[in-house]
Amino acid sequence: MSLLPSLAGSLAYGGDYNPEQWPESVWPEDARLMQTAGVNLVSVGIFAWSRIQKTPTSWDFTWLDRVFDLLHEHGVRVCLATATASPPPWMARLYPDSLPVTAEGVTLHLGARQQFSPCSPDYRRHAAALVRRLGRRYAKHPALAAWHVGNEHACHMNECHGPHSVVAFRAWLKSRYKTIDALNAAWGCAFWSQLYASWDEIHTPRRAPFISNPAQQLDFKRFTSDAFLDLYKMERDILREVSPGVPVTTNLMAFFKPLDYHAWAREMDFTAWDSYPDPALPDEGRHWAAVGHDLTRSLKPGLPFIQMEAATSAVNWRALNRPKPAGLMRLQSLQALARGADGVMFFQWRASLSGAEKYHSAMVSHIDPARCRIHAEVARVGAELKKLAPLAGSTVRARVAIVMDWHAWWALELEARPVKLDYMATLHAVHRAFYEQNLATDFVHPEADLSAYALVVAPVLYLLTEAGAKNLASFAARGGTLLATYATGIVDGQERVVPGGYPGLLRDTLGIWVEEWLPLGDRFANTLSFTGKKPSARRAASTDALACREWTESVHVEDAEVLATFTADLIAGRPALTRRTVGKKGKALYLATGLDAAGWTRLAALAAAEAGVAPVLAASAEVEVSLRESADGARHLFVLNHRHAPVSVSMDKLRGRDLLTDRPVARTLALPALGAAVIRLD
Ligand code: GLA
């Protein structure tokens, strides 16, 4: 299935195009250069609202008509933005209460972008009118390929405490709880004298003297994600009405805490994200991009996604903005494809001469494209993407899933915990352990269909609903291997402890219960030592001791084998890793501690061995291998050399033809520094 029918089976290639920032005399050169660079898709109009509607009553689409026609003549399709990401100055002048307000009560003013509250009725009314006009005007234009709603929703302004948000929060709570008594019970308001008598006593969790009610904070995070999503849906529904059949998307930001992208993805026709790994941290950057691609792909199972933005070289918004060495942008583009993208796009086409982003790299920089190494690489990637068109519509089929839930993230990181836990750091560490061994992983919601997986890992899944717990339990009961870690299944969906021994909701499945937590912080240490009774565990864990990090627990076993024990502290000799056999083939493992990178690598290998999952091709460090599979059975193997030195990769029994060189690949594959092969397997 093609993500964008109008691209007729090609991969998408291009970037944000902001012609409104340039004299019209520049546009023909843009279109010509796009054509020679292999660009076939550009995102237009993202920040063009004030150019389209300079005053509430004056509209000008004529310039955009000319842009559409020019691009169309040059074979470039348009992903048209709804332009709602940055309202014109008149919005703040006419409707000052449309501006967002922070938890401290500070109003965020005009002068940058995103200066609106998602709950402002005036903003929403004007945004709806704009989207309707855009939709009607361009629905039938042959260059239109997709709709791009807003831009990086909530990126800078990710919660609002203004008057309209307070009213909307109350309405959201009313529809969730129906009665004020139910809300009092759900929030545990008997604690610290917080019992509410009426809805209008309730506020967004503004800055308070001490720890705010955690359930209130959690509901506010849910409400905020829903409020932004509601705005997206308002625009999307208008587009579906006036421009039926044209796919609608927006650019996500992968692990972006304020928005529950599981809920968002359900409302999107395909997912897209903006990938900005830091060139100053090449090793972290390599994994940072991979994990973001994997999440974005997982959000819409079975479908490719689009890398909607990336930098061709340096960005402008870090404290230190290093350029990408020659070849890295190309390798990162291929990495996006390797992990399931059907398109590679950049911010932006032509580097600005003024404004806040003029020192951000682009596809056309401040110098003559004919003399610019970045532009030469841009054109090379454009030409290569044409050769890779057979990938379109295919995807990565992982056998390992990592459970990830925004609600668990929000709840875990509220205040007053045994120690400050970092959900993202743990998730990234777990993912990285599989990634470095070229074991493909998806990220899944706790209540998702798990039937495609052999191994499901649930790291620090602090909040778990009953439905989520049942889903994980039945995955193991059906023969899957489940690995749950410390701080999982502690509270229910309302952030209430499930009593009787942690993890209340998974106790029976895991066959253990936890009496007390012993967080480590920086001052305490422990190690985990394998008991050696289980040969498979021993094989995968090549050393007997792993360093504990962050957290340990005092575990009681009820119905499980002990694979490893703690060596020190108040829990010396007590279980650290357990395994319960579930039904005939199922396994439920429990890890009662955090680990360092080496430890996670061992644990990932152990869990993969328990589940019988192996990489498609074993390769040395920093050689990334990923497989894309199509419905018709075609299989494309990506081999990416992230090293700044050549490598030789043994192909084992795999054979095929490299689409980039059009040469057969035999026993060994030689790749130059930052080199890559995309092999259509025989
Ligand atoms: C984000 C935005 C773009 C631009 C880039 C710069 O991705 O969506 O408009 O600001 O960052 O890196």
XYZ file of C-alpha atoms and ligand atoms in Angstrom:
694
model
C 0.000 0.000 0.000
C 1.346 3.381 -0.977
C 1.287 6.042 1.725
C 0.773 8.828 -0.779
C -1.129 7.547 -3.798
C -0.133 10.577 -5.851
C 3.561 9.658 -5.615
C 2.737 6.542 -7.651
C 4.966 4.080 -5.866
C 7.988 6.344 -5.374
C 9.571 7.161 -2.035
C 8.974 10.749 -0.930
C 11.922 13.129 -1.028
C 11.984 16.818 -0.189
C 11.488 19.206 2.689
C 9.706 22.229 4.137
C 9.366 24.849 1.433
C 8.635 28.416 2.563
C 8.355 30.473 -0.646
C 6.498 33.231 1.240
C 9.857 34.171 2.761
C 11.425 34.820 -0.655
C 10.884 37.178 -3.604
C 8.964 35.476 -6.349
C 11.988 35.773 -8.651
C 13.691 33.022 -6.591
C 10.898 30.481 -7.049
C 11.745 29.287 -10.593
C 15.277 28.455 -9.465
C 13.828 26.562 -6.492
C 11.635 24.480 -8.759
C 14.478 23.780 -11.194
C 16.862 22.766 -8.402
C 14.207 20.557 -6.835
C 13.809 18.769 -10.100
C 17.540 18.155 -10.526
C 17.889 17.043 -6.899
C 15.161 14.421 -7.290
C 12.724 16.218 -4.983
C 9.143 15.051 -5.463
C 7.382 16.343 -2.323
C 7.535 19.583 -0.337
C 5.657 20.778 2.761
C 4.285 24.202 1.942
C 2.647 26.916 3.997
C 3.496 25.736 7.510
C 4.044 29.289 8.782
C 2.181 31.230 6.097
C -0.995 32.244 7.934
C -0.134 35.954 8.174
C 0.762 35.944 4.471
C -2.590 34.344 3.574
C -4.750 36.382 5.974
C -3.053 39.645 6.841
C -6.157 40.977 8.585
C -9.236 39.051 9.707
C -11.030 40.080 6.528
C -8.328 40.086 3.835
C -7.400 36.824 2.190
C -4.692 36.260 -0.433
C -4.223 32.846 -1.987
C -2.998 34.031 -5.385
C 0.684 33.643 -4.511
C 0.021 30.118 -3.236
C -1.828 29.303 -6.458
C 1.295 30.277 -8.385
C 3.497 28.166 -6.095
C 1.237 25.147 -6.635
C 1.273 25.569 -10.419
C 5.018 26.062 -10.591
C 5.711 22.988 -8.463
C 3.259 20.957 -10.475
C 5.002 21.910 -13.731
C 8.219 20.564 -12.246
C 6.762 17.286 -11.056
C 6.875 18.229 -7.372
C 3.875 17.305 -5.189
C 2.686 19.338 -2.223
C 2.105 18.255 1.348
C 0.020 21.307 2.176
C 0.123 22.602 5.729
C -2.953 24.084 7.334
C -0.811 27.073 8.403
C -2.329 27.104 11.883
C 0.964 26.685 13.771
C 1.588 30.395 14.116
C -1.406 32.744 14.166
C -0.985 36.259 12.696
C -0.415 39.242 15.011
C -4.069 40.331 14.803
C -5.067 37.226 16.760
C -3.280 38.402 19.916
C -4.449 41.983 19.389
C -8.133 41.094 18.998
C -8.194 38.134 21.393
C -5.528 38.548 24.085
C -7.068 35.644 25.997
C -6.167 33.344 23.099
C -2.554 33.525 24.326
C -1.272 30.599 26.414
C -0.617 30.919 30.157
C 1.946 28.909 32.149
C 1.417 27.165 35.504
C 2.975 30.236 37.158
C 0.374 32.481 35.510
C 2.752 34.000 32.945
C 1.212 34.823 29.560
C 3.335 33.812 26.559
C 3.290 36.600 24.018
C 3.649 37.162 20.292
C 7.035 37.240 18.574
C 7.980 33.585 18.169
C 5.405 30.947 17.161
C 2.695 28.702 18.679
C 1.319 31.562 20.766
C -2.188 30.193 21.174
C -4.188 28.172 23.651
C -5.634 25.015 22.083
C -8.847 25.799 23.990
C -9.320 29.380 22.809
C -12.681 29.503 20.978
C -11.505 32.493 18.912
C -8.308 30.817 17.790
C -10.230 27.659 16.946
C -12.894 29.531 14.999
C -10.347 31.395 12.894
C -8.219 28.278 12.397
C -11.274 26.350 11.217
C -12.144 29.077 8.711
C -8.609 29.091 7.340
C -8.485 25.304 6.994
C -11.842 25.242 5.242
C -10.712 27.835 2.697
C -7.398 26.097 2.086
C -9.127 22.755 1.793
C -11.703 23.972 -0.689
C -9.183 25.836 -2.797
C -6.572 23.100 -3.208
C -8.555 19.854 -2.789
C -8.638 19.287 -6.542
C -5.210 20.640 -7.447
C -3.222 17.850 -9.124
C -0.110 18.745 -7.099
C -1.796 18.104 -3.742
C -0.460 14.880 -2.172
C -1.273 15.141 1.546
C -2.347 17.479 4.332
C 0.012 18.531 7.111
C -2.048 19.728 10.095
C -0.345 22.413 12.212
C 3.291 21.744 13.028
C 4.952 19.858 15.875
C 1.886 20.280 18.063
C 2.678 21.504 21.589
C 6.406 21.624 20.864
C 7.094 24.938 22.595
C 3.874 25.520 24.477
C 2.821 22.236 25.940
C 0.223 23.117 28.530
C -2.051 26.058 29.110
C -3.554 27.331 32.355
C -5.451 30.239 30.819
C -9.171 30.873 31.408
C -10.366 28.862 28.399
C -8.220 25.911 29.390
C -9.657 25.913 32.909
C -13.204 25.823 31.533
C -12.288 23.059 29.087
C -10.517 21.053 31.815
C -13.668 21.138 33.956
C -15.779 19.971 31.023
C -13.297 17.164 30.318
C -13.433 16.073 33.967
C -17.229 16.198 34.008
C -17.454 13.912 31.040
C -14.930 11.515 32.624
C -16.337 11.382 36.151
C -19.971 12.535 35.787
C -20.271 13.480 39.490
C -18.076 15.539 41.757
C -18.105 12.666 44.296
C -16.674 10.309 41.714
C -13.916 12.818 41.004
C -13.193 13.203 44.725
C -12.895 9.433 45.032
C -10.737 9.047 41.915
C -8.360 11.800 42.953
C -8.211 10.670 46.597
C -9.330 14.123 47.696
C -9.883 13.070 51.301
C -6.085 13.428 51.526
C -4.949 16.935 52.621
C -8.490 18.270 52.763
C -9.052 18.524 49.029
C -12.705 17.405 48.795
C -14.416 19.529 46.138
C -18.012 20.664 46.511
C -18.518 21.894 42.933
C -16.857 21.761 39.511
C -16.009 25.457 39.494
C -13.672 24.980 42.465
C -11.426 22.868 40.266
C -8.471 24.417 38.445
C -5.688 23.244 36.263
C -2.763 22.267 38.532
C -1.218 25.716 38.820
C 1.879 26.361 40.868
C 0.968 25.311 44.460
C 2.826 25.521 47.824
C 3.785 21.831 47.802
C 3.218 18.598 45.859
C -0.009 18.912 43.876
C -2.496 16.070 43.893
C -0.868 13.440 41.621
C -4.148 12.193 40.152
C -5.092 15.781 39.294
C -1.715 16.269 37.632
C -2.111 13.032 35.705
C -5.598 13.976 34.521
C -4.328 17.390 33.455
C -1.685 15.716 31.305
C -4.373 13.503 29.780
C -6.600 16.510 29.217
C -3.766 18.506 27.627
C -2.907 15.752 25.160
C -6.626 15.455 24.341
C -7.010 19.231 23.960
C -4.273 19.409 21.333
C -5.602 16.277 19.685
C -9.073 17.777 19.606
C -7.681 20.728 17.698
C -5.926 18.392 15.261
C -9.174 16.465 14.798
C -11.136 19.643 14.182
C -8.792 20.502 11.292
C -8.644 16.920 10.052
C -12.431 16.596 9.969
C -12.776 19.749 7.895
C -10.170 18.418 5.455
C -11.889 15.051 5.191
C -15.104 16.846 4.394
C -13.800 19.260 1.757
C -10.850 17.239 0.444
C -11.931 13.598 0.710
C -9.410 10.884 -0.039
C -6.290 12.996 0.520
C -4.220 11.560 3.416
C -3.929 13.715 6.534
C -0.938 13.685 8.856
C 1.184 15.857 11.099
C 4.805 15.822 12.199
C 5.258 14.016 15.520
C 8.388 14.206 17.660
C 8.759 10.542 18.691
C 9.188 10.383 22.480
C 7.507 13.697 23.147
C 6.148 13.553 26.664
C 3.207 16.006 26.517
C 1.248 14.158 23.802
C 0.008 10.575 23.905
C 0.950 9.574 20.373
C -0.826 6.222 20.659
C -4.066 8.205 20.750
C -2.822 10.616 18.074
C -1.757 7.920 15.623
C -5.267 6.488 15.600
C -6.432 9.781 14.113
C -3.692 10.062 11.479
C -3.706 8.449 8.041
C 0.017 7.823 8.350
C 2.637 8.819 10.890
C 5.547 11.178 10.351
C 8.264 12.543 12.614
C 11.096 15.034 12.791
C 14.491 13.467 13.445
C 17.306 15.613 14.813
C 20.123 13.425 16.169
C 23.018 15.510 17.486
C 26.100 15.312 15.199
C 28.263 16.237 18.209
C 27.249 12.909 19.823
C 27.499 10.514 16.854
C 27.115 7.310 18.827
C 24.079 8.451 20.783
C 22.693 10.115 17.675
C 22.784 6.875 15.723
C 20.626 5.170 18.316
C 18.502 8.266 18.999
C 17.342 8.295 15.382
C 16.813 4.517 15.297
C 14.620 4.492 18.383
C 12.556 7.400 17.049
C 12.031 5.659 13.717
C 11.010 2.470 15.512
C 8.466 4.288 17.641
C 7.013 6.232 14.705
C 6.703 3.027 12.671
C 5.133 1.140 15.594
C 2.449 3.765 16.105
C 0.722 2.592 12.902
C 1.398 -1.147 12.745
C 2.051 -2.484 9.260
C 2.402 0.923 7.607
C 5.508 2.847 6.584
C 5.960 6.397 7.871
C 7.663 9.552 6.662
C 10.666 11.277 8.163
C 9.086 14.680 7.763
C 12.040 16.766 8.885
C 15.756 16.363 9.517
C 18.743 18.672 9.183
C 20.990 18.270 6.163
C 23.836 19.384 8.462
C 23.803 21.618 11.592
C 20.752 22.895 13.469
C 20.589 26.293 15.155
C 18.908 25.508 18.466
C 21.444 23.565 20.517
C 24.076 25.261 22.642
C 26.697 23.817 20.263
C 25.622 23.205 16.666
C 28.077 20.967 14.822
C 27.715 20.170 11.113
C 27.295 16.613 9.879
C 30.434 15.139 8.314
C 30.147 14.350 4.592
C 28.120 11.180 4.078
C 26.322 11.213 7.422
C 23.153 12.843 6.112
C 23.004 10.185 3.398
C 23.561 7.383 5.892
C 20.905 8.780 8.220
C 18.463 9.031 5.318
C 19.071 5.370 4.495
C 18.702 4.546 8.189
C 15.215 6.082 8.177
C 14.311 3.882 5.203
C 15.923 0.849 6.842
C 13.630 1.222 9.830
C 10.455 1.623 7.791
C 10.228 5.129 6.310
C 8.736 5.648 2.861
C 10.077 9.158 2.606
C 12.918 11.400 3.691
C 12.310 15.104 4.106
C 14.264 17.978 5.598
C 13.805 21.274 7.331
C 14.106 23.190 5.084
C 14.493 23.552 1.338
C 16.279 26.930 1.228
C 18.119 28.389 4.225
C 16.528 31.632 5.457
C 18.453 34.919 5.329
C 16.612 36.392 8.288
C 14.644 35.234 11.290
C 15.483 32.866 14.129
C 16.504 29.928 11.949
C 18.916 31.486 9.476
C 21.844 29.412 10.786
C 19.987 26.125 10.370
C 21.298 23.999 7.492
C 19.052 23.380 4.491
C 18.907 21.546 1.159
C 19.994 24.789 -0.504
C 22.313 26.749 1.759
C 23.495 30.360 1.740
C 26.046 29.577 -0.975
C 25.762 28.635 -4.629
C 24.355 25.070 -4.837
C 26.899 24.225 -7.549
C 29.738 24.800 -5.037
C 28.039 23.371 -1.960
C 28.938 19.907 -0.671
C 25.638 19.645 1.189
C 23.630 20.256 -1.947
C 25.707 17.668 -3.824
C 24.859 15.125 -1.120
C 21.197 16.182 -1.292
C 21.178 15.438 -5.033
C 22.957 12.117 -4.502
C 20.346 10.986 -1.972
C 17.576 12.128 -4.324
C 19.013 9.971 -7.112
C 19.451 6.984 -4.784
C 15.909 7.186 -3.474
C 14.700 6.652 -7.029
C 16.609 3.366 -7.128
C 14.997 2.365 -3.846
C 11.409 2.794 -5.050
C 10.769 -0.988 -4.742
C 10.794 -0.489 -0.968
C 7.642 1.611 -1.029
C 4.856 0.131 1.046
C 7.024 -2.494 2.766
C 7.672 -2.560 6.491
C 9.811 -3.988 9.284
C 8.347 -7.006 11.069
C 9.693 -7.188 14.598
C 9.376 -10.280 16.832
C 10.221 -8.300 19.958
C 7.990 -5.622 21.452
C 8.750 -3.067 24.140
C 5.662 -1.925 26.001
C 5.406 1.853 26.135
C 2.597 3.977 27.496
C 2.418 7.739 27.831
C 0.121 7.496 30.853
C 2.666 5.286 32.620
C 5.373 7.816 31.675
C 3.386 10.738 33.080
C 2.551 8.889 36.298
C 6.043 7.468 36.887
C 7.694 10.868 36.738
C 5.358 12.710 39.111
C 6.914 13.852 42.385
C 7.320 11.934 45.647
C 8.677 8.612 44.397
C 11.242 6.365 46.159
C 13.799 7.891 43.784
C 13.483 10.060 40.671
C 13.033 7.669 37.766
C 13.592 8.567 34.116
C 11.186 6.573 31.963
C 12.751 7.592 28.681
C 16.287 6.791 29.761
C 15.223 3.267 30.732
C 13.188 2.723 27.575
C 16.079 3.936 25.448
C 18.534 1.699 27.315
C 16.323 -1.354 26.820
C 15.738 -0.565 23.145
C 19.419 0.059 22.598
C 20.335 -3.347 24.003
C 18.235 -4.987 21.284
C 19.247 -2.466 18.606
C 22.970 -3.100 19.107
C 22.312 -6.798 18.525
C 20.247 -6.029 15.414
C 17.112 -7.473 16.963
C 14.206 -5.458 15.563
C 11.776 -4.117 18.155
C 8.393 -2.433 18.000
C 6.944 -0.243 20.715
C 3.465 -1.311 21.746
C 0.671 -0.035 23.943
C -0.067 -2.326 26.923
C -3.479 -3.144 25.472
C -2.261 -3.733 21.885
C -2.560 -6.972 19.937
C 0.611 -8.883 20.861
C 0.089 -11.931 18.680
C 2.915 -11.020 16.266
C 5.583 -11.131 18.992
C 7.638 -13.873 20.595
C 9.070 -11.595 23.284
C 7.398 -8.678 25.052
C 9.411 -6.499 27.423
C 7.613 -4.243 29.900
C 10.175 -1.888 31.456
C 9.149 0.353 34.388
C 5.499 0.227 33.339
C 4.485 1.847 36.602
C 0.844 2.510 35.730
C -1.119 -0.347 34.249
C -4.833 -0.754 33.663
C -6.559 -4.020 34.394
C -7.040 -4.537 30.658
C -3.319 -3.961 30.056
C -2.356 -6.418 32.791
C -4.730 -9.035 31.380
C -3.285 -8.529 27.918
C 0.270 -9.128 29.133
C -0.819 -12.140 31.182
C -2.638 -13.741 28.275
C 0.348 -13.129 25.989
C 2.436 -15.337 28.306
C -0.420 -17.820 28.730
C -0.549 -18.224 24.940
C 3.121 -19.193 24.851
C 4.923 -15.837 24.639
C 7.901 -14.747 26.711
C 7.174 -11.747 28.911
C 9.946 -9.828 30.682
C 8.670 -7.286 33.219
C 10.936 -5.094 35.297
C 10.894 -3.301 38.638
C 8.395 -0.477 39.114
C 5.876 -2.148 36.773
C 2.172 -2.572 37.514
C 2.267 -0.617 40.785
C -0.764 1.640 40.266
C -3.994 1.364 38.303
C -5.191 3.839 35.670
C -6.206 6.275 38.381
C -2.750 6.277 39.987
C -4.036 4.241 42.958
C -1.758 1.583 44.442
C -2.984 -1.968 43.860
C -2.475 -3.353 47.393
C -1.327 -6.755 48.611
C 2.307 -6.801 47.407
C 3.741 -5.195 44.269
C 3.285 -5.467 41.326
C -0.353 -5.831 42.246
C -1.597 -6.326 38.721
C 1.011 -8.860 37.556
C 1.695 -10.771 40.775
C 0.009 -13.995 39.658
C 1.492 -13.938 36.173
C 5.011 -13.425 37.487
C 4.671 -15.718 40.487
C 6.444 -13.289 42.808
C 5.610 -10.376 45.071
C 7.662 -7.439 46.215
C 7.665 -6.291 49.814
C 9.908 -3.216 49.769
C 11.870 -1.053 47.369
C 15.531 -0.263 47.876
C 16.346 2.567 45.508
C 20.076 2.971 44.930
C 20.631 6.562 43.827
C 24.335 7.401 43.660
C 25.226 6.275 47.180
C 24.143 2.638 47.218
C 25.213 -0.274 45.047
C 24.395 -3.898 44.448
C 25.063 -6.580 41.872
C 22.999 -9.332 40.397
C 24.578 -12.772 40.228
C 23.266 -15.653 38.142
C 22.543 -18.768 40.153
C 23.871 -20.964 37.371
C 21.067 -23.475 37.620
C 19.596 -22.593 34.264
C 21.890 -23.336 31.344
C 20.118 -21.045 28.862
C 20.388 -18.131 31.247
C 24.056 -18.846 31.845
C 24.905 -19.081 28.184
C 23.340 -15.756 27.327
C 24.758 -14.065 30.384
C 28.425 -14.615 29.720
C 29.465 -13.204 33.071
C 27.872 -14.034 36.346
C 27.515 -10.578 37.843
C 25.739 -7.505 36.498
C 25.874 -4.097 38.139
C 22.531 -2.870 39.496
C 21.413 0.663 38.763
C 18.782 3.005 40.128
C 16.581 0.558 41.999
C 16.446 -2.833 43.708
C 13.676 -4.684 45.534
C 13.022 -7.288 48.143
C 11.293 -10.061 46.182
C 9.367 -13.059 47.504
C 8.938 -16.014 45.188
C 5.616 -17.848 45.131
C 5.702 -19.808 41.902
C 8.883 -19.086 39.905
C 12.485 -20.184 39.502
C 15.228 -17.871 40.655
C 17.703 -17.187 37.837
C 19.782 -14.595 39.663
C 20.093 -13.141 43.156
C 21.329 -9.890 44.682
C 24.755 -10.078 46.280
C 24.613 -7.253 48.832
C 22.617 -4.716 50.839
C 19.582 -5.715 52.904
C 18.585 -8.138 50.163
C 21.788 -10.199 49.757
C 20.837 -13.646 48.497
C 17.277 -12.633 47.601
C 15.881 -13.018 44.043
C 16.866 -10.456 41.405
C 15.700 -12.265 38.270
C 12.954 -14.866 38.230
C 11.164 -16.972 35.638
C 7.768 -18.559 35.869
C 6.591 -21.097 33.325
C 3.111 -20.181 32.159
C 1.026 -22.941 30.612
C 3.048 -25.233 28.314
C 5.396 -22.824 26.583
C 4.864 -19.389 28.074
C 7.402 -17.679 30.296
C 7.113 -14.712 32.616
C 10.436 -13.241 33.705
C 10.813 -10.561 36.344
C 13.854 -8.335 36.774
C 13.918 -6.582 40.157
C 16.574 -3.988 39.327
C 17.792 -1.480 36.766
C 21.004 -2.229 34.856
C 23.786 -0.418 33.028
C 24.238 -0.691 29.253
C 26.295 -3.877 29.487
C 23.718 -5.426 31.799
C 20.797 -4.589 29.518
C 22.698 -6.089 26.597
C 23.058 -9.360 28.516
C 19.456 -9.318 29.618
C 18.245 -8.645 26.079
C 20.325 -11.567 24.791
C 19.017 -13.790 27.565
C 15.389 -12.837 26.929
C 15.790 -13.233 23.145
C 17.289 -16.698 23.699
C 14.416 -17.623 26.033
C 11.972 -16.536 23.321
C 13.892 -18.101 20.434
C 14.446 -14.815 18.580
C 17.632 -14.259 16.561
C 18.868 -11.376 14.377
C 18.507 -11.711 10.613
C 22.264 -11.255 10.296
C 24.856 -11.038 13.049
C 27.160 -8.081 12.448
C 29.909 -6.300 14.312
C 29.390 -3.214 16.471
C 28.118 -0.093 14.718
C 26.953 -2.069 11.710
C 23.189 -1.730 11.631
C 21.155 -4.411 9.904
C 17.454 -4.127 9.239
C 15.003 -6.018 7.061
C 12.003 -4.597 5.211
C 9.379 -6.997 3.959
C 6.584 -6.404 1.434
C 3.217 -8.051 1.199
C 4.335 -9.725 -2.058
C 7.229 -11.457 -0.288
C 10.050 -9.147 -1.454
C 12.720 -8.723 1.248
C 15.231 -5.885 1.368
C 18.149 -6.065 3.755
C 19.805 -2.812 4.827
C 23.398 -2.999 6.011
C 24.604 0.374 7.320
C 28.158 1.064 8.400
C 28.090 3.787 11.049
C 31.864 3.655 11.496
C 34.221 6.205 10.056
C 36.303 3.286 8.732
C 35.586 0.550 6.181
C 34.079 -2.757 7.325
C 33.615 -6.150 5.824
C 30.397 -7.934 6.727
C 29.988 -11.678 6.438
C 26.667 -12.358 4.729
C 26.212 -15.829 6.176
C 23.770 -17.617 3.854
C 22.088 -14.458 2.592
C 22.519 -13.507 -1.077
C 21.000 -10.832 -3.270
C 21.560 -7.694 -5.294
C 22.466 -4.267 -3.935
C 19.960 -1.763 -5.312
C 22.397 1.125 -4.799
C 25.228 -0.359 -6.893
C 23.148 -2.811 -8.936
C 25.729 -5.497 -8.178
C 25.259 -8.970 -6.711
C 26.270 -9.478 -3.088
C 28.110 -12.686 -2.284
C 29.774 -14.064 0.843
C 31.187 -10.841 2.164
C 30.046 -7.307 1.754
C 32.682 -4.566 1.849
C 31.385 -1.164 2.947
C 33.391 2.074 3.041
C 33.273 4.464 6.017
C 29.630 5.519 6.508
C 28.744 3.244 3.586
C 25.533 1.285 3.055
C 23.976 -1.460 0.984
C 20.311 -2.146 0.315
C 20.132 -5.764 -0.784
C 17.140 -7.307 -2.454
C 17.403 -10.826 -1.061
C 17.123 -13.796 -3.422
C 11.211 21.831 14.006
C 10.155 22.648 13.308
C 10.680 23.403 12.131
C 12.018 24.007 12.442
C 12.962 22.920 12.855
C 14.368 23.393 13.110
O 11.332 20.566 13.534
O 9.057 21.872 12.916
O 9.753 24.399 11.802
O 11.887 24.942 13.464
O 12.492 22.361 14.036
O 15.195 22.324 13.478
